PDB file of C-alpha atoms in Angstrom:
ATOM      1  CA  UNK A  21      95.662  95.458 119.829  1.00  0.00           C
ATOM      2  CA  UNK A  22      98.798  93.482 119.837  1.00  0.00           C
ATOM      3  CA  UNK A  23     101.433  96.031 118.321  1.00  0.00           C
ATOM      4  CA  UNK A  24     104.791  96.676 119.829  1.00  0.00           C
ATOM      5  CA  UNK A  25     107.517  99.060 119.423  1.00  0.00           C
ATOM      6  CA  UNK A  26     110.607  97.296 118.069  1.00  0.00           C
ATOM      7  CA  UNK A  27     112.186 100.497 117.053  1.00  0.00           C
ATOM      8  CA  UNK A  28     112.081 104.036 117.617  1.00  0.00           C
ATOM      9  CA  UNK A  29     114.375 106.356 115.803  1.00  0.00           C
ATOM     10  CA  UNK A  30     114.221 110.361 115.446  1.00  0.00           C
ATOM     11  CA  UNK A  31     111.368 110.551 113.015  1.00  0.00           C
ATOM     12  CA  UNK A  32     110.089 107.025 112.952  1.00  0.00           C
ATOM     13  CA  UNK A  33     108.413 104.146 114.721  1.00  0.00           C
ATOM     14  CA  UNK A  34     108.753 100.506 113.834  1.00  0.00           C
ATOM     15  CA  UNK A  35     106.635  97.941 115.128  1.00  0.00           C
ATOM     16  CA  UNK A  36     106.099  94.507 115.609  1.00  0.00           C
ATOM     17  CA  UNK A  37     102.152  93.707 114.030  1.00  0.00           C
ATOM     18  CA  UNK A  38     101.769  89.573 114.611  1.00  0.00           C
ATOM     19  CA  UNK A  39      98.202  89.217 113.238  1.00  0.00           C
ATOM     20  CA  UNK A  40      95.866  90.543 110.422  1.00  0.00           C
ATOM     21  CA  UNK A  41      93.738  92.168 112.602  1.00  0.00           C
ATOM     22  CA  UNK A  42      96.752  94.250 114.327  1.00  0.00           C
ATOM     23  CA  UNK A  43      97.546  95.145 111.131  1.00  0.00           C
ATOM     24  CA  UNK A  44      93.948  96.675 110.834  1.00  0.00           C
ATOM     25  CA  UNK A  45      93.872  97.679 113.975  1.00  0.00           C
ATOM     26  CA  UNK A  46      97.041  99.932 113.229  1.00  0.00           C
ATOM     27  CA  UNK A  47      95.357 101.657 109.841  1.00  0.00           C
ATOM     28  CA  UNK A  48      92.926 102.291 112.325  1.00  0.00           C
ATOM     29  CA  UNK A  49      95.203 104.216 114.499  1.00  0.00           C
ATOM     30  CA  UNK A  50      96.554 105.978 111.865  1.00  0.00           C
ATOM     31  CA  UNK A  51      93.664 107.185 110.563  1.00  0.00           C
ATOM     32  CA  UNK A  52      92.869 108.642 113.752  1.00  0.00           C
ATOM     33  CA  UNK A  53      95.901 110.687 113.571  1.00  0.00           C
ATOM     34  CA  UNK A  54      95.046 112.110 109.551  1.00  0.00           C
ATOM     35  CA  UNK A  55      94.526 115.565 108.334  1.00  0.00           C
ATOM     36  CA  UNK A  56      92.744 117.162 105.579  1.00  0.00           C
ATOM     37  CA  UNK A  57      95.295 117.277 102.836  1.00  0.00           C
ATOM     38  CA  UNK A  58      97.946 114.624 104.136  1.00  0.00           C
ATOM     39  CA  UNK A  59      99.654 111.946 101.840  1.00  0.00           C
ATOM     40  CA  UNK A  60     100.388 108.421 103.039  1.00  0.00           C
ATOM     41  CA  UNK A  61     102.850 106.491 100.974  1.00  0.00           C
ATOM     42  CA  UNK A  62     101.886 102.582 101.990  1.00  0.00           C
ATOM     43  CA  UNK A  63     104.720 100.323 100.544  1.00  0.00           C
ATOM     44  CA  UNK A  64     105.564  96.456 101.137  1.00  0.00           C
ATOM     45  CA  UNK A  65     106.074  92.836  99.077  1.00  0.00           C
ATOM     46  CA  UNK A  66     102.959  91.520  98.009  1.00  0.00           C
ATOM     47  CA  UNK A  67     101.156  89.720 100.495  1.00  0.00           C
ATOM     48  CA  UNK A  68     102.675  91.683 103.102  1.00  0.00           C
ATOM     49  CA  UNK A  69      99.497  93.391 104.459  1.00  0.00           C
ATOM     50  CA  UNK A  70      98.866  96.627 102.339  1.00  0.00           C
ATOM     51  CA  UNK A  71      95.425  96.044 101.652  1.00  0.00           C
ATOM     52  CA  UNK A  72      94.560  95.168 104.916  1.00  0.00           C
ATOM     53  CA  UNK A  73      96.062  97.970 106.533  1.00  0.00           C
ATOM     54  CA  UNK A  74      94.503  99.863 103.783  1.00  0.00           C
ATOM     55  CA  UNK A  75      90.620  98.612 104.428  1.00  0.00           C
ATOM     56  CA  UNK A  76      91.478  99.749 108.998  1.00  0.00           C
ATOM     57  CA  UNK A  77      92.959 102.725 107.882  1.00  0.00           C
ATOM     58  CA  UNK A  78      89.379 103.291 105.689  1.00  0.00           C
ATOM     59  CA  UNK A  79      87.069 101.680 108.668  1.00  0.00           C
ATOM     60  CA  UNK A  80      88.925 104.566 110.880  1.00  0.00           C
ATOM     61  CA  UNK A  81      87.853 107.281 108.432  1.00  0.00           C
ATOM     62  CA  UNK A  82      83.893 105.547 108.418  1.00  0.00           C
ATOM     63  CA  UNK A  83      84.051 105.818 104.457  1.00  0.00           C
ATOM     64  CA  UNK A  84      81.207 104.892 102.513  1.00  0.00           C
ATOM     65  CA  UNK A  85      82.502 101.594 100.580  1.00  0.00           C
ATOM     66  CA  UNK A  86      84.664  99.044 100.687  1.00  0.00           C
ATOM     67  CA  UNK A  87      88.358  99.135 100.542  1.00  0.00           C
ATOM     68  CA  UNK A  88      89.662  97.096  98.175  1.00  0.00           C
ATOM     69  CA  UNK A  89      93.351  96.542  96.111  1.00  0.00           C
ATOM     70  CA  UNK A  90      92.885  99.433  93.353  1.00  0.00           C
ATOM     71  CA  UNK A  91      94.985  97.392  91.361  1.00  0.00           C
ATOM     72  CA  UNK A  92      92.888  97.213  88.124  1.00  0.00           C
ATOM     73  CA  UNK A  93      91.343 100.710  88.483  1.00  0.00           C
ATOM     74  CA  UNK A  94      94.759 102.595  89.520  1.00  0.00           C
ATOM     75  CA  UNK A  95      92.305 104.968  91.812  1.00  0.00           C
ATOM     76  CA  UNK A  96      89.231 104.767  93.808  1.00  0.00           C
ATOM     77  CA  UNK A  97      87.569 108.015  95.915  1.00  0.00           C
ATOM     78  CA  UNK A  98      85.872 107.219  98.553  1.00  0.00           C
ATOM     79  CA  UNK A  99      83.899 109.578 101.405  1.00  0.00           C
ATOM     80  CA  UNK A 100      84.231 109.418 105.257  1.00  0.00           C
ATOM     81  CA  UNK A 101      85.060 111.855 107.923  1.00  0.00           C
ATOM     82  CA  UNK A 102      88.551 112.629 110.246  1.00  0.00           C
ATOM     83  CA  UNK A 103      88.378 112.088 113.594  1.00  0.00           C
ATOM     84  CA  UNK A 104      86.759 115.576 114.261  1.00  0.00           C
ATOM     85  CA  UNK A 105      84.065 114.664 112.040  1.00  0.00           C
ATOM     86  CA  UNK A 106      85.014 116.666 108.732  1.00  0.00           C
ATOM     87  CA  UNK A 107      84.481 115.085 105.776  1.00  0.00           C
ATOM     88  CA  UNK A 108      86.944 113.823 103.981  1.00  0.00           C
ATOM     89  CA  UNK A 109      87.299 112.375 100.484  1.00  0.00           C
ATOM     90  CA  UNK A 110      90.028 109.239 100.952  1.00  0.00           C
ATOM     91  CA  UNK A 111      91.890 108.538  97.170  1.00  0.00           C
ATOM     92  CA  UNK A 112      93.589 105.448  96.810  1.00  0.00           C
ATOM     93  CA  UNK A 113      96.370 105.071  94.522  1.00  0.00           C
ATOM     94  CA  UNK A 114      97.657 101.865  93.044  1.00  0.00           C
ATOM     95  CA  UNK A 115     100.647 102.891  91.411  1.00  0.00           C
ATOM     96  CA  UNK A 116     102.705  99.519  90.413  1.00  0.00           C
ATOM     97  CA  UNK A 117     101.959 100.232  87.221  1.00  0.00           C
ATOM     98  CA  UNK A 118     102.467 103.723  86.789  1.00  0.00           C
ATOM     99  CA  UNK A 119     106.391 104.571  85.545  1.00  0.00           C
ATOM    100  CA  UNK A 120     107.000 101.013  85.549  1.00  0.00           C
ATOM    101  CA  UNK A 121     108.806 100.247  82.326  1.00  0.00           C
ATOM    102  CA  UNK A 122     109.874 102.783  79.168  1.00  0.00           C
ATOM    103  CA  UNK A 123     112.503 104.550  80.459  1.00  0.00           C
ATOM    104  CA  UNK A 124     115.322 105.931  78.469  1.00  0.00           C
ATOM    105  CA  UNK A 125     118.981 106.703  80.288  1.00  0.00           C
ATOM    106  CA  UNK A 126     119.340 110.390  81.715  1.00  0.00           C
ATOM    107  CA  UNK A 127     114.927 110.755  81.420  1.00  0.00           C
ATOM    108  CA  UNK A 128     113.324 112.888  83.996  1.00  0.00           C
ATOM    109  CA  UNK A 129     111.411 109.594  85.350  1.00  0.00           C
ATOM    110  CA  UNK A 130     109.434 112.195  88.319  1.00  0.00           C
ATOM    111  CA  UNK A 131     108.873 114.418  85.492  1.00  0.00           C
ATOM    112  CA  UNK A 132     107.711 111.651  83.428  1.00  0.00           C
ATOM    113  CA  UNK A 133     105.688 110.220  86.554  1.00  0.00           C
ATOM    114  CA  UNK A 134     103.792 113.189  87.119  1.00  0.00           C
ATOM    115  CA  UNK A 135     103.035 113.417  82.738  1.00  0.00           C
ATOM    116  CA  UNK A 136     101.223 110.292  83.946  1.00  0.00           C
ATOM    117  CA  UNK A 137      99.361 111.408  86.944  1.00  0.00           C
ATOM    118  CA  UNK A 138      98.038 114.056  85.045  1.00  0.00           C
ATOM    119  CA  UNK A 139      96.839 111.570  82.299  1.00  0.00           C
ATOM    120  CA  UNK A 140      95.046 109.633  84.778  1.00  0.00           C
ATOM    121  CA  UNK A 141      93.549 113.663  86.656  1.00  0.00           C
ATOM    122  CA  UNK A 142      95.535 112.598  89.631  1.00  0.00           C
ATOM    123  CA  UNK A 143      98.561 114.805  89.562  1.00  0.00           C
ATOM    124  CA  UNK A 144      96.523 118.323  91.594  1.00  0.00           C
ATOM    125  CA  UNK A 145      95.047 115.776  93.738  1.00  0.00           C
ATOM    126  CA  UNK A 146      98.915 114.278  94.508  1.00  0.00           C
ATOM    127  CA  UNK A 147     101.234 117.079  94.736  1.00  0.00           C
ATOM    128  CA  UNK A 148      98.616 119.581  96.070  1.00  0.00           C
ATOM    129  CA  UNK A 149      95.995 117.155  97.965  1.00  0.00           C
ATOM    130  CA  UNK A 150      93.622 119.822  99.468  1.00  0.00           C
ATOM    131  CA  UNK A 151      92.246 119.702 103.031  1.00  0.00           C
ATOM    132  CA  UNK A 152      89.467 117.768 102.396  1.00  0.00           C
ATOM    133  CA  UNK A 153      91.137 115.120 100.593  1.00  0.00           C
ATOM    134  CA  UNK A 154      93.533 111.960 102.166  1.00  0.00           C
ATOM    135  CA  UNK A 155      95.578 110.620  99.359  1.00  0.00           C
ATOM    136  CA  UNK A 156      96.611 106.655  99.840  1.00  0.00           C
ATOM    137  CA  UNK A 157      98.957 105.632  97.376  1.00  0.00           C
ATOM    138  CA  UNK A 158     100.017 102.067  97.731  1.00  0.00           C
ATOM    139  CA  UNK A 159     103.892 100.839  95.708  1.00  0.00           C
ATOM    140  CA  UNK A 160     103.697 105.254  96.101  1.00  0.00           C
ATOM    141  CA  UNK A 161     107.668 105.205  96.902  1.00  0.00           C
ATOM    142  CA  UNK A 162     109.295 105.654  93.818  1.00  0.00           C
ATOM    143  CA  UNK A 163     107.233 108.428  93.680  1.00  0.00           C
ATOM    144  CA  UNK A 164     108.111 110.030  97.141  1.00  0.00           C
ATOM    145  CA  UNK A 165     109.680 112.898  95.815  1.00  0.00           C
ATOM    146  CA  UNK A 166     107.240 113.734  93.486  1.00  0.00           C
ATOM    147  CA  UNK A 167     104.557 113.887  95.978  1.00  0.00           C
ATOM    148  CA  UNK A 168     104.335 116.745  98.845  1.00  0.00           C
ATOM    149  CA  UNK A 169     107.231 117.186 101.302  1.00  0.00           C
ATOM    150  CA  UNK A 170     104.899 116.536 104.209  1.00  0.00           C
ATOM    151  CA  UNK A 171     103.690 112.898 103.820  1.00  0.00           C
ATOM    152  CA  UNK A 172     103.854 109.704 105.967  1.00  0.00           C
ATOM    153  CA  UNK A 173     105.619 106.792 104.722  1.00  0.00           C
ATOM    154  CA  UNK A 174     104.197 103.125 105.714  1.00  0.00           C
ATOM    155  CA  UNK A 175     106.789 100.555 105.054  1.00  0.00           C
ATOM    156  CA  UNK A 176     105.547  97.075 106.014  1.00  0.00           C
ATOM    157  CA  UNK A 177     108.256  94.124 106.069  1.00  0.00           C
ATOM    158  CA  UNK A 178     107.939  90.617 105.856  1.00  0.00           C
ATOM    159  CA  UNK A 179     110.559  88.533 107.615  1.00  0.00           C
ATOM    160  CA  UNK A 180     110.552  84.964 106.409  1.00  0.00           C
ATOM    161  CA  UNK A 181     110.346  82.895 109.561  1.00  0.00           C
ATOM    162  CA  UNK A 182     112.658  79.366 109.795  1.00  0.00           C
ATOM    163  CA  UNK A 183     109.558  77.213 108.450  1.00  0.00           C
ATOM    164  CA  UNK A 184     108.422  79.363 105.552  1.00  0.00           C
ATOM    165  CA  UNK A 185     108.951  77.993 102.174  1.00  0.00           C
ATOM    166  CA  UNK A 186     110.474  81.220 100.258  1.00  0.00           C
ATOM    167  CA  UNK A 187     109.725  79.802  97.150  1.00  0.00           C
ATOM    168  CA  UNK A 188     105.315  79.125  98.228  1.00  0.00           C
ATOM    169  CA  UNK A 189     102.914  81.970  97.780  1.00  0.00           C
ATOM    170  CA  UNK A 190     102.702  84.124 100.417  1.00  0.00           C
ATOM    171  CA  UNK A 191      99.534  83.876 103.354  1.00  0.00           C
ATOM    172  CA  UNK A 192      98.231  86.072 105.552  1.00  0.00           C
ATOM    173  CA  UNK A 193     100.087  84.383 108.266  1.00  0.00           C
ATOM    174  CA  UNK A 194     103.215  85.512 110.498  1.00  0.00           C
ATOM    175  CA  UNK A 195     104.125  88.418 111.987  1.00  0.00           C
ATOM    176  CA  UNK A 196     105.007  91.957 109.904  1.00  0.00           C
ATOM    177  CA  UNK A 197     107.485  94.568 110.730  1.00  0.00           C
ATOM    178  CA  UNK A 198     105.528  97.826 110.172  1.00  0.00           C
ATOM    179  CA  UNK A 199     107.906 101.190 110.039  1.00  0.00           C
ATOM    180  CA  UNK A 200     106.072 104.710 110.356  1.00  0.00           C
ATOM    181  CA  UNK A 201     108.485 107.443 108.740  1.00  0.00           C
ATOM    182  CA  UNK A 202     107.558 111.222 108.810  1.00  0.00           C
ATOM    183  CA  UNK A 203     108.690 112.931 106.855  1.00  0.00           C
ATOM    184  CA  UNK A 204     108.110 116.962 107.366  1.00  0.00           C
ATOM    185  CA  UNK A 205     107.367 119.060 110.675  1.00  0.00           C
ATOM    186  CA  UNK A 206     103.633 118.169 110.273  1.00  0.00           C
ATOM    187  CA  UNK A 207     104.078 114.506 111.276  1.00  0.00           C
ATOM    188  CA  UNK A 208     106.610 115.241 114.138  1.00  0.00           C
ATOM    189  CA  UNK A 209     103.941 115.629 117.124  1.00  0.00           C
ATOM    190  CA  UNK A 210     101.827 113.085 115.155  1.00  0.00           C
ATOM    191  CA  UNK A 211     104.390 110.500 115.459  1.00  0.00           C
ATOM    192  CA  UNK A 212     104.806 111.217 119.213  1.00  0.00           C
ATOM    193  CA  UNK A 213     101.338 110.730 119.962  1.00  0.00           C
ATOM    194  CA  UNK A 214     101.220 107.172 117.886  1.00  0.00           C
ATOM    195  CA  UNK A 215     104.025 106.236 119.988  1.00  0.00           C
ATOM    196  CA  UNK A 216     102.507 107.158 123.222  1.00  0.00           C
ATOM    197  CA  UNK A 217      99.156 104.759 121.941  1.00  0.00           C
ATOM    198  CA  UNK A 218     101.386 101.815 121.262  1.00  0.00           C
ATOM    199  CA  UNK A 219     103.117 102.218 124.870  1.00  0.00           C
ATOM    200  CA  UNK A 220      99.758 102.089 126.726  1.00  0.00           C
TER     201      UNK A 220
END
């Protein structure tokens, strides 16, 4: 594993992930690190990685399927285990499309966000995930405040390096800037730990 620690702020880490398979390397590591009941908000341009963080952070909880962009089914369950061995059910989220477009001026858009959770029988599962259940909710962030004051947020960057045509589709190529925000006491010693695995 190739990561390193660029940045390391009260209540965050940011590091430096140069390859694909650091970047599943690292959902790897966080999965290692996952509770019954947390929420991981996993945000980022496309192309930046998501997915691919996405299908370490599922080989780390030894689910039973593949993990794939959920973009044209909003939500897929899967079943694995923690690292203690509990089974776990792992939900992931796509929710670009969910409070996308509609709104009117002065609307309740996390009111109206949740309306459409619960049309989709995700809303319990969000706001109250229970200890058996990892919620992964990829383009989650507008969202954030809807969703359970304890949650880690997974913000992967994409710097566009000297050569790279900004206007080209993106590749799987070049280095990513990965942050790791906490957010809540649960994540505090959590974080600490992650950071002592990257220093190693």
């Amino acid at each position: 594993m190739s990561l390193k620690l660029v940045g390391d702020d009260t209540g965050e880490l940011r590091l430096a992930v140069p390859r694909s398979s650091d970047m599943q390397d690292l959902g790897g590591l966080v999965a290692s690190h996952l509770h019954g009941g947390d929420v991981v908000l996993l945000s980022g341009p496309l192309g930046a990685g998501k997915t691919t963080l996405a299908q370490g952070l599922g080989k780390g909880l030894k689910v039973d399927g593949p993990v794939v962009s959920p973009t044209f089914t909003i939500a897929r369950e899967l079943h694995g285990s923690l690292a203690d061995g509990r089974a776990v059910d792992l939900v992931h989220v796509d929710a670009y499309r969910l409070g996308g477009e509609g709104y009117e001026p002065g609307e309740d858009s996390v009111g109206r966000l949740l309306d459409e959770l619960e049309s989709l029988g995700l809303d319990e599962e969000l706001e109250e995930p229970g200890q058996e259940t990892v919620v992964l909710m990829e383009w989650g962030e507008q969202m954030a405040s809807a969703l359970a004051d304890q949650r880690l947020e997974i913000i992967i960057d994409r710097p566009l390096e000297g050569e790279m045509d900004p206007d080209l589709p993106p590749t799987s190529r070049g280095q990513r800037l990965v942050t790791l925000r906490g957010v809540g006491s649960s994540w505090v010693s959590r974080l600490n730990s992650l950071r002592k695995v990257v220093q190693a």
